[in-house]
């Protein structure tokens, strides 16, 4: 990254992540068998494949957990729900505590969104749907805040992924004297262990940090936007380096490789994405970058990485940059 500070409007990460012996993509259990999530996709030639996949919800959950910790350490506002990692994220009571005026009859949805953004950095970044009425404000039900950060399904690349099942037994003394149906008895589980190369896509609309999508004005000042931008970037890197998701207490993923490209937009032209399901995705992104820069000079930069170490170097540079602001 260059030493001069640049304005960042959006960031995209596209790559091929190699994960071994993980269960981030389980979808529940049937009896004593934990099921692995299977997806059907089409490759570039239109051929159908069944692969394993990790939902965007999983990586969003991982990112939100890291971001809560960052916000707590760096004095970024959080709702009571977000502090407890409650998926509901915020309540009407939180909003009234931040700004009692938002509960008045004459308040509108735009004012509610303003207060959501001010009240909670995680709600600002990850979005929320407020479904309860705020005080006397009858127009505040079902008020949405759209997410700034987006994760695609992390999808197994055809012919590069698989799943196996292993037996897990809880050893119990005198197991024969205890019923297997109780928590004290002998329990046997069949668990999946998945491995493969996965196509990863993430996008951050940096310019929207703190932006009220209704009024099209920023609800927080530039200093707070900078702090939240750094929280999002740092937490994304943490999500890749230390994924905390399904069954990671005993099946922490072995991330053996991550390679791809980070695209960065300095204007409102979106940072482009192409899935690593396409074997030529790196070349496609390079061509897209060149063409977009022909249309709008110096709009897009790209930074290739061939390891987690190189990715962390790119993110260390991005961390120092400044979020773009609508004029």
mmCIF file of C-alpha atoms in Angstrom:
data_model
loop_
_atom_site.group_PDB
_atom_site.id
_atom_site.type_symbol
_atom_site.label_atom_id
_atom_site.label_comp_id
_atom_site.label_asym_id
_atom_site.label_seq_id
_atom_site.Cartn_x
_atom_site.Cartn_y
_atom_site.Cartn_z
ATOM 1 C CA UNK A 1 0.000 0.000 0.000
ATOM 2 C CA UNK A 2 1.121 3.566 -0.666
ATOM 3 C CA UNK A 3 2.135 5.859 2.181
ATOM 4 C CA UNK A 4 -0.272 8.637 1.123
ATOM 5 C CA UNK A 5 -3.702 8.416 2.726
ATOM 6 C CA UNK A 6 -6.475 7.598 0.268
ATOM 7 C CA UNK A 7 -10.239 7.663 0.485
ATOM 8 C CA UNK A 8 -11.812 4.214 0.325
ATOM 9 C CA UNK A 9 -15.353 3.910 -1.042
ATOM 10 C CA UNK A 10 -15.568 0.095 -1.141
ATOM 11 C CA UNK A 11 -13.431 -2.997 -0.625
ATOM 12 C CA UNK A 12 -13.906 -6.503 -2.028
ATOM 13 C CA UNK A 13 -12.033 -9.697 -1.224
ATOM 14 C CA UNK A 14 -12.173 -12.583 -3.702
ATOM 15 C CA UNK A 15 -10.094 -15.667 -3.202
ATOM 16 C CA UNK A 16 -9.551 -19.377 -2.792
ATOM 17 C CA UNK A 17 -9.364 -20.481 0.833
ATOM 18 C CA UNK A 18 -8.135 -23.960 1.722
ATOM 19 C CA UNK A 19 -9.812 -25.351 4.862
ATOM 20 C CA UNK A 20 -9.151 -28.743 6.402
ATOM 21 C CA UNK A 21 -10.955 -30.763 9.088
ATOM 22 C CA UNK A 22 -13.672 -28.216 9.794
ATOM 23 C CA UNK A 23 -17.409 -28.305 10.429
ATOM 24 C CA UNK A 24 -18.312 -24.675 9.748
ATOM 25 C CA UNK A 25 -20.910 -25.854 7.240
ATOM 26 C CA UNK A 26 -22.984 -28.284 9.295
ATOM 27 C CA UNK A 27 -26.734 -27.742 8.998
ATOM 28 C CA UNK A 28 -28.009 -29.614 12.053
ATOM 29 C CA UNK A 29 -28.441 -33.174 13.171
ATOM 30 C CA UNK A 30 -30.586 -36.176 12.404
ATOM 31 C CA UNK A 31 -30.517 -38.645 15.278
ATOM 32 C CA UNK A 32 -26.872 -38.902 16.280
ATOM 33 C CA UNK A 33 -25.604 -37.875 12.816
ATOM 34 C CA UNK A 34 -24.551 -34.259 12.202
ATOM 35 C CA UNK A 35 -25.317 -33.331 8.610
ATOM 36 C CA UNK A 36 -23.018 -31.335 6.351
ATOM 37 C CA UNK A 37 -24.444 -28.624 4.112
ATOM 38 C CA UNK A 38 -24.489 -29.492 0.407
ATOM 39 C CA UNK A 39 -24.986 -26.985 -2.406
ATOM 40 C CA UNK A 40 -25.598 -27.265 -6.142
ATOM 41 C CA UNK A 41 -23.724 -24.830 -8.378
ATOM 42 C CA UNK A 42 -22.884 -24.283 -12.052
ATOM 43 C CA UNK A 43 -19.320 -23.783 -13.213
ATOM 44 C CA UNK A 44 -18.200 -21.435 -15.991
ATOM 45 C CA UNK A 45 -19.083 -24.024 -18.658
ATOM 46 C CA UNK A 46 -22.569 -24.559 -17.222
ATOM 47 C CA UNK A 47 -21.795 -27.973 -15.722
ATOM 48 C CA UNK A 48 -23.655 -28.797 -12.499
ATOM 49 C CA UNK A 49 -21.732 -29.784 -9.340
ATOM 50 C CA UNK A 50 -22.705 -30.689 -5.779
ATOM 51 C CA UNK A 51 -20.264 -29.210 -3.289
ATOM 52 C CA UNK A 52 -20.012 -28.366 0.397
ATOM 53 C CA UNK A 53 -20.475 -24.744 1.405
ATOM 54 C CA UNK A 54 -20.360 -22.353 4.348
ATOM 55 C CA UNK A 55 -23.200 -19.853 4.561
ATOM 56 C CA UNK A 56 -22.616 -16.118 4.528
ATOM 57 C CA UNK A 57 -24.488 -16.067 7.841
ATOM 58 C CA UNK A 58 -21.646 -18.033 9.439
ATOM 59 C CA UNK A 59 -18.916 -15.596 8.385
ATOM 60 C CA UNK A 60 -21.171 -12.647 9.246
ATOM 61 C CA UNK A 61 -21.621 -14.123 12.730
ATOM 62 C CA UNK A 62 -17.845 -14.615 13.060
ATOM 63 C CA UNK A 63 -17.151 -11.040 11.930
ATOM 64 C CA UNK A 64 -19.767 -9.548 14.276
ATOM 65 C CA UNK A 65 -18.233 -11.395 17.240
ATOM 66 C CA UNK A 66 -14.773 -10.002 16.499
ATOM 67 C CA UNK A 67 -16.195 -6.529 15.892
ATOM 68 C CA UNK A 68 -17.999 -6.458 19.256
ATOM 69 C CA UNK A 69 -14.681 -7.138 21.008
ATOM 70 C CA UNK A 70 -12.942 -4.423 18.971
ATOM 71 C CA UNK A 71 -15.694 -1.902 19.756
ATOM 72 C CA UNK A 72 -15.552 -2.645 23.476
ATOM 73 C CA UNK A 73 -11.780 -2.124 23.518
ATOM 74 C CA UNK A 74 -11.853 1.070 21.444
ATOM 75 C CA UNK A 75 -14.820 2.947 22.858
ATOM 76 C CA UNK A 76 -17.191 2.500 19.915
ATOM 77 C CA UNK A 77 -20.877 2.700 20.859
ATOM 78 C CA UNK A 78 -22.720 -0.616 21.233
ATOM 79 C CA UNK A 79 -26.282 -1.469 22.161
ATOM 80 C CA UNK A 80 -26.906 -3.648 25.223
ATOM 81 C CA UNK A 81 -27.970 -6.485 22.896
ATOM 82 C CA UNK A 82 -24.814 -6.301 20.768
ATOM 83 C CA UNK A 83 -22.591 -6.302 23.851
ATOM 84 C CA UNK A 84 -24.115 -9.675 24.746
ATOM 85 C CA UNK A 85 -23.823 -10.972 21.136
ATOM 86 C CA UNK A 86 -27.618 -11.184 21.009
ATOM 87 C CA UNK A 87 -28.606 -11.615 17.317
ATOM 88 C CA UNK A 88 -31.478 -9.139 17.790
ATOM 89 C CA UNK A 89 -28.763 -6.451 18.158
ATOM 90 C CA UNK A 90 -30.918 -3.557 19.408
ATOM 91 C CA UNK A 91 -34.250 -2.698 21.013
ATOM 92 C CA UNK A 92 -36.571 0.301 21.223
ATOM 93 C CA UNK A 93 -35.374 0.840 24.799
ATOM 94 C CA UNK A 94 -31.796 1.241 23.540
ATOM 95 C CA UNK A 95 -32.925 3.929 21.089
ATOM 96 C CA UNK A 96 -34.907 5.845 23.699
ATOM 97 C CA UNK A 97 -31.885 5.817 26.001
ATOM 98 C CA UNK A 98 -29.771 7.418 23.253
ATOM 99 C CA UNK A 99 -32.399 9.948 22.116
ATOM 100 C CA UNK A 100 -35.802 10.163 23.897
ATOM 101 C CA UNK A 101 -37.145 12.418 21.121
ATOM 102 C CA UNK A 102 -37.184 9.471 18.712
ATOM 103 C CA UNK A 103 -40.135 8.019 20.624
ATOM 104 C CA UNK A 104 -42.435 10.997 19.975
ATOM 105 C CA UNK A 105 -45.392 10.724 17.605
ATOM 106 C CA UNK A 106 -43.940 13.254 15.184
ATOM 107 C CA UNK A 107 -40.701 11.292 14.704
ATOM 108 C CA UNK A 108 -40.200 9.440 11.425
ATOM 109 C CA UNK A 109 -38.303 6.381 10.188
ATOM 110 C CA UNK A 110 -35.311 8.473 9.122
ATOM 111 C CA UNK A 111 -34.842 9.705 12.691
ATOM 112 C CA UNK A 112 -35.086 6.134 13.979
ATOM 113 C CA UNK A 113 -32.351 5.022 11.553
ATOM 114 C CA UNK A 114 -30.188 7.957 12.679
ATOM 115 C CA UNK A 115 -30.523 6.805 16.266
ATOM 116 C CA UNK A 116 -29.789 3.155 15.391
ATOM 117 C CA UNK A 117 -26.535 4.257 13.712
ATOM 118 C CA UNK A 118 -25.532 6.449 16.653
ATOM 119 C CA UNK A 119 -26.435 3.826 19.246
ATOM 120 C CA UNK A 120 -24.480 0.854 17.898
ATOM 121 C CA UNK A 121 -21.452 0.388 15.643
ATOM 122 C CA UNK A 122 -22.333 -3.254 14.980
ATOM 123 C CA UNK A 123 -25.894 -2.344 13.951
ATOM 124 C CA UNK A 124 -24.400 0.263 11.604
ATOM 125 C CA UNK A 125 -21.997 -2.245 10.043
ATOM 126 C CA UNK A 126 -24.096 -5.423 10.056
ATOM 127 C CA UNK A 127 -27.587 -4.000 9.702
ATOM 128 C CA UNK A 128 -30.683 -4.694 11.716
ATOM 129 C CA UNK A 129 -34.458 -4.855 11.331
ATOM 130 C CA UNK A 130 -36.182 -3.074 14.208
ATOM 131 C CA UNK A 131 -39.619 -4.678 14.484
ATOM 132 C CA UNK A 132 -40.989 -3.023 17.621
ATOM 133 C CA UNK A 133 -42.526 0.430 18.010
ATOM 134 C CA UNK A 134 -40.348 3.142 19.577
ATOM 135 C CA UNK A 135 -42.449 4.902 22.203
ATOM 136 C CA UNK A 136 -45.379 6.771 20.634
ATOM 137 C CA UNK A 137 -43.757 6.757 17.187
ATOM 138 C CA UNK A 138 -46.227 4.598 15.266
ATOM 139 C CA UNK A 139 -44.220 4.843 12.073
ATOM 140 C CA UNK A 140 -41.168 3.157 13.575
ATOM 141 C CA UNK A 141 -42.251 -0.490 13.276
ATOM 142 C CA UNK A 142 -40.185 -2.629 10.857
ATOM 143 C CA UNK A 143 -37.448 -0.034 10.409
ATOM 144 C CA UNK A 144 -34.483 -1.519 8.477
ATOM 145 C CA UNK A 145 -30.800 -0.666 8.536
ATOM 146 C CA UNK A 146 -29.049 -2.368 5.590
ATOM 147 C CA UNK A 147 -25.705 -4.036 6.228
ATOM 148 C CA UNK A 148 -22.471 -2.298 5.197
ATOM 149 C CA UNK A 149 -20.519 -5.589 5.021
ATOM 150 C CA UNK A 150 -21.718 -8.497 2.879
ATOM 151 C CA UNK A 151 -20.543 -12.113 2.713
ATOM 152 C CA UNK A 152 -21.346 -14.544 -0.074
ATOM 153 C CA UNK A 153 -21.634 -18.277 0.489
ATOM 154 C CA UNK A 154 -18.120 -19.684 0.832
ATOM 155 C CA UNK A 155 -18.477 -22.381 -1.795
ATOM 156 C CA UNK A 156 -16.479 -25.541 -2.394
ATOM 157 C CA UNK A 157 -14.650 -25.381 -5.723
ATOM 158 C CA UNK A 158 -15.683 -28.363 -7.899
ATOM 159 C CA UNK A 159 -13.379 -31.404 -7.616
ATOM 160 C CA UNK A 160 -11.483 -29.684 -4.776
ATOM 161 C CA UNK A 161 -13.661 -30.478 -1.752
ATOM 162 C CA UNK A 162 -15.155 -33.408 0.135
ATOM 163 C CA UNK A 163 -16.535 -34.486 3.490
ATOM 164 C CA UNK A 164 -15.838 -37.477 5.724
ATOM 165 C CA UNK A 165 -17.534 -38.737 8.870
ATOM 166 C CA UNK A 166 -15.854 -39.855 12.063
ATOM 167 C CA UNK A 167 -17.132 -41.437 15.267
ATOM 168 C CA UNK A 168 -17.141 -39.363 18.438
ATOM 169 C CA UNK A 169 -17.771 -41.100 21.752
ATOM 170 C CA UNK A 170 -18.263 -39.560 25.161
ATOM 171 C CA UNK A 171 -16.462 -41.904 27.546
ATOM 172 C CA UNK A 172 -18.449 -42.581 30.714
ATOM 173 C CA UNK A 173 -17.398 -44.673 33.701
ATOM 174 C CA UNK A 174 -19.779 -47.602 34.337
ATOM 175 C CA UNK A 175 -21.579 -46.786 31.105
ATOM 176 C CA UNK A 176 -23.470 -50.090 31.159
ATOM 177 C CA UNK A 177 -25.281 -49.089 34.334
ATOM 178 C CA UNK A 178 -26.548 -45.792 32.868
ATOM 179 C CA UNK A 179 -29.105 -45.229 30.157
ATOM 180 C CA UNK A 180 -27.786 -43.930 26.855
ATOM 181 C CA UNK A 181 -30.738 -41.552 26.532
ATOM 182 C CA UNK A 182 -29.712 -39.373 29.471
ATOM 183 C CA UNK A 183 -26.844 -36.915 29.617
ATOM 184 C CA UNK A 184 -25.099 -39.241 32.098
ATOM 185 C CA UNK A 185 -25.040 -42.222 29.786
ATOM 186 C CA UNK A 186 -22.836 -43.331 26.916
ATOM 187 C CA UNK A 187 -23.343 -41.100 23.870
ATOM 188 C CA UNK A 188 -22.102 -41.835 20.373
ATOM 189 C CA UNK A 189 -22.098 -39.204 17.619
ATOM 190 C CA UNK A 190 -21.198 -39.211 13.940
ATOM 191 C CA UNK A 191 -19.541 -35.928 13.028
ATOM 192 C CA UNK A 192 -18.431 -34.573 9.641
ATOM 193 C CA UNK A 193 -14.885 -33.411 8.939
ATOM 194 C CA UNK A 194 -14.810 -31.349 5.762
ATOM 195 C CA UNK A 195 -11.890 -30.302 3.621
ATOM 196 C CA UNK A 196 -11.226 -28.526 0.388
ATOM 197 C CA UNK A 197 -10.613 -25.299 -1.485
ATOM 198 C CA UNK A 198 -13.449 -22.790 -1.133
ATOM 199 C CA UNK A 199 -14.336 -19.679 -3.132
ATOM 200 C CA UNK A 200 -14.626 -16.721 -0.725
ATOM 201 C CA UNK A 201 -16.255 -13.350 -1.492
ATOM 202 C CA UNK A 202 -16.771 -10.376 0.815
ATOM 203 C CA UNK A 203 -17.665 -6.755 0.084
ATOM 204 C CA UNK A 204 -17.610 -3.648 2.286
ATOM 205 C CA UNK A 205 -19.486 -0.505 1.190
ATOM 206 C CA UNK A 206 -17.179 1.778 3.142
ATOM 207 C CA UNK A 207 -18.867 5.003 2.012
ATOM 208 C CA UNK A 208 -22.071 3.829 3.743
ATOM 209 C CA UNK A 209 -20.536 3.675 7.230
ATOM 210 C CA UNK A 210 -22.723 6.007 9.286
ATOM 211 C CA UNK A 211 -24.863 6.925 6.264
ATOM 212 C CA UNK A 212 -28.629 7.127 6.755
ATOM 213 C CA UNK A 213 -30.010 5.538 3.571
ATOM 214 C CA UNK A 214 -33.290 7.442 3.932
ATOM 215 C CA UNK A 215 -32.027 11.008 4.483
ATOM 216 C CA UNK A 216 -28.733 10.340 2.602
ATOM 217 C CA UNK A 217 -26.898 12.184 5.360
ATOM 218 C CA UNK A 218 -24.341 10.920 7.873
ATOM 219 C CA UNK A 219 -25.590 10.350 11.418
ATOM 220 C CA UNK A 220 -22.088 10.345 12.954
ATOM 221 C CA UNK A 221 -19.010 12.550 12.548
ATOM 222 C CA UNK A 222 -15.879 11.811 10.528
ATOM 223 C CA UNK A 223 -13.851 10.719 13.551
ATOM 224 C CA UNK A 224 -16.434 8.113 14.527
ATOM 225 C CA UNK A 225 -16.695 6.890 10.915
ATOM 226 C CA UNK A 226 -12.924 6.404 10.860
ATOM 227 C CA UNK A 227 -13.050 4.351 14.062
ATOM 228 C CA UNK A 228 -15.851 2.160 12.705
ATOM 229 C CA UNK A 229 -14.052 1.702 9.382
ATOM 230 C CA UNK A 230 -10.982 0.447 11.223
ATOM 231 C CA UNK A 231 -13.166 -1.832 13.362
ATOM 232 C CA UNK A 232 -14.699 -3.437 10.252
ATOM 233 C CA UNK A 233 -11.343 -3.912 8.487
ATOM 234 C CA UNK A 234 -9.558 -5.295 11.551
ATOM 235 C CA UNK A 235 -12.469 -7.640 12.324
ATOM 236 C CA UNK A 236 -12.515 -8.983 8.766
ATOM 237 C CA UNK A 237 -8.843 -9.903 9.017
ATOM 238 C CA UNK A 238 -9.503 -11.484 12.440
ATOM 239 C CA UNK A 239 -12.382 -13.502 10.953
ATOM 240 C CA UNK A 240 -10.016 -15.108 8.450
ATOM 241 C CA UNK A 241 -7.160 -15.625 10.905
ATOM 242 C CA UNK A 242 -9.352 -16.941 13.718
ATOM 243 C CA UNK A 243 -12.814 -18.141 12.608
ATOM 244 C CA UNK A 244 -15.049 -18.781 15.615
ATOM 245 C CA UNK A 245 -18.057 -20.694 14.366
ATOM 246 C CA UNK A 246 -19.795 -24.060 14.426
ATOM 247 C CA UNK A 247 -17.968 -26.746 16.430
ATOM 248 C CA UNK A 248 -14.676 -24.818 16.512
ATOM 249 C CA UNK A 249 -14.120 -25.858 20.137
ATOM 250 C CA UNK A 250 -12.996 -29.273 18.842
ATOM 251 C CA UNK A 251 -12.782 -28.774 15.051
ATOM 252 C CA UNK A 252 -10.900 -25.537 14.615
ATOM 253 C CA UNK A 253 -10.295 -25.245 10.859
ATOM 254 C CA UNK A 254 -6.785 -25.836 9.559
ATOM 255 C CA UNK A 255 -6.450 -22.882 7.162
ATOM 256 C CA UNK A 256 -3.529 -24.004 5.052
ATOM 257 C CA UNK A 257 -3.769 -21.438 2.265
ATOM 258 C CA UNK A 258 -5.614 -18.321 1.176
ATOM 259 C CA UNK A 259 -4.868 -16.658 -2.137
ATOM 260 C CA UNK A 260 -6.745 -14.157 -4.243
ATOM 261 C CA UNK A 261 -7.145 -10.433 -4.736
ATOM 262 C CA UNK A 262 -8.377 -7.426 -2.773
ATOM 263 C CA UNK A 263 -9.994 -4.793 -4.977
ATOM 264 C CA UNK A 264 -10.395 -1.263 -3.669
ATOM 265 C CA UNK A 265 -12.531 1.548 -5.072
ATOM 266 C CA UNK A 266 -11.643 5.178 -4.402
ATOM 267 C CA UNK A 267 -14.847 6.436 -6.009
ATOM 268 C CA UNK A 268 -18.461 5.275 -6.098
ATOM 269 C CA UNK A 269 -17.690 2.696 -8.784
ATOM 270 C CA UNK A 270 -18.050 -0.572 -6.796
ATOM 271 C CA UNK A 271 -14.940 -2.614 -6.042
ATOM 272 C CA UNK A 272 -15.450 -5.554 -8.451
ATOM 273 C CA UNK A 273 -15.861 -9.223 -7.511
ATOM 274 C CA UNK A 274 -15.455 -12.449 -9.487
ATOM 275 C CA UNK A 275 -15.811 -15.846 -7.840
ATOM 276 C CA UNK A 276 -12.846 -18.210 -7.595
ATOM 277 C CA UNK A 277 -15.239 -20.886 -8.914
ATOM 278 C CA UNK A 278 -14.097 -19.400 -12.227
ATOM 279 C CA UNK A 279 -10.479 -20.599 -12.682
ATOM 280 C CA UNK A 280 -9.671 -17.354 -14.538
ATOM 281 C CA UNK A 281 -11.062 -15.038 -11.851
ATOM 282 C CA UNK A 282 -7.736 -13.232 -11.270
ATOM 283 C CA UNK A 283 -7.357 -12.385 -14.947
ATOM 284 C CA UNK A 284 -11.031 -11.355 -15.148
ATOM 285 C CA UNK A 285 -10.640 -8.961 -12.211
ATOM 286 C CA UNK A 286 -7.488 -7.443 -13.691
ATOM 287 C CA UNK A 287 -9.295 -6.797 -16.986
ATOM 288 C CA UNK A 288 -12.319 -5.329 -15.180
ATOM 289 C CA UNK A 289 -10.029 -3.021 -13.182
ATOM 290 C CA UNK A 290 -8.314 -1.749 -16.335
ATOM 291 C CA UNK A 291 -11.633 -1.137 -18.098
ATOM 292 C CA UNK A 292 -13.194 0.641 -15.108
ATOM 293 C CA UNK A 293 -10.141 2.894 -14.848
ATOM 294 C CA UNK A 294 -10.591 3.758 -18.528
ATOM 295 C CA UNK A 295 -14.097 4.928 -17.695
ATOM 296 C CA UNK A 296 -13.147 6.696 -14.449
ATOM 297 C CA UNK A 297 -9.472 7.496 -13.903
ATOM 298 C CA UNK A 298 -7.802 5.889 -10.873
ATOM 299 C CA UNK A 299 -11.104 4.520 -9.544
ATOM 300 C CA UNK A 300 -9.941 0.956 -8.812
ATOM 301 C CA UNK A 301 -6.811 -0.585 -7.321
ATOM 302 C CA UNK A 302 -6.126 -4.289 -6.894
ATOM 303 C CA UNK A 303 -3.742 -6.126 -4.587
ATOM 304 C CA UNK A 304 -3.008 -9.803 -5.106
ATOM 305 C CA UNK A 305 -2.145 -12.061 -2.190
ATOM 306 C CA UNK A 306 -0.820 -15.617 -2.152
ATOM 307 C CA UNK A 307 -0.815 -16.236 1.598
ATOM 308 C CA UNK A 308 -2.432 -15.130 4.854
ATOM 309 C CA UNK A 309 0.744 -13.174 5.594
ATOM 310 C CA UNK A 310 0.406 -11.145 2.394
ATOM 311 C CA UNK A 311 -3.308 -10.583 3.063
ATOM 312 C CA UNK A 312 -2.501 -9.222 6.531
ATOM 313 C CA UNK A 313 0.026 -6.833 4.943
ATOM 314 C CA UNK A 314 -2.657 -5.515 2.564
ATOM 315 C CA UNK A 315 -5.124 -5.053 5.400
ATOM 316 C CA UNK A 316 -2.521 -3.263 7.521
ATOM 317 C CA UNK A 317 -2.281 -0.726 4.699
ATOM 318 C CA UNK A 318 -6.046 -0.431 4.280
ATOM 319 C CA UNK A 319 -6.428 0.118 8.026
ATOM 320 C CA UNK A 320 -4.585 3.452 7.677
ATOM 321 C CA UNK A 321 -6.853 4.786 4.945
ATOM 322 C CA UNK A 322 -9.899 7.075 5.230
ATOM 323 C CA UNK A 323 -13.549 6.204 4.477
ATOM 324 C CA UNK A 324 -15.030 7.987 1.458
ATOM 325 C CA UNK A 325 -17.741 10.536 2.215
ATOM 326 C CA UNK A 326 -20.588 11.555 -0.064
ATOM 327 C CA UNK A 327 -20.327 15.224 -0.983
#
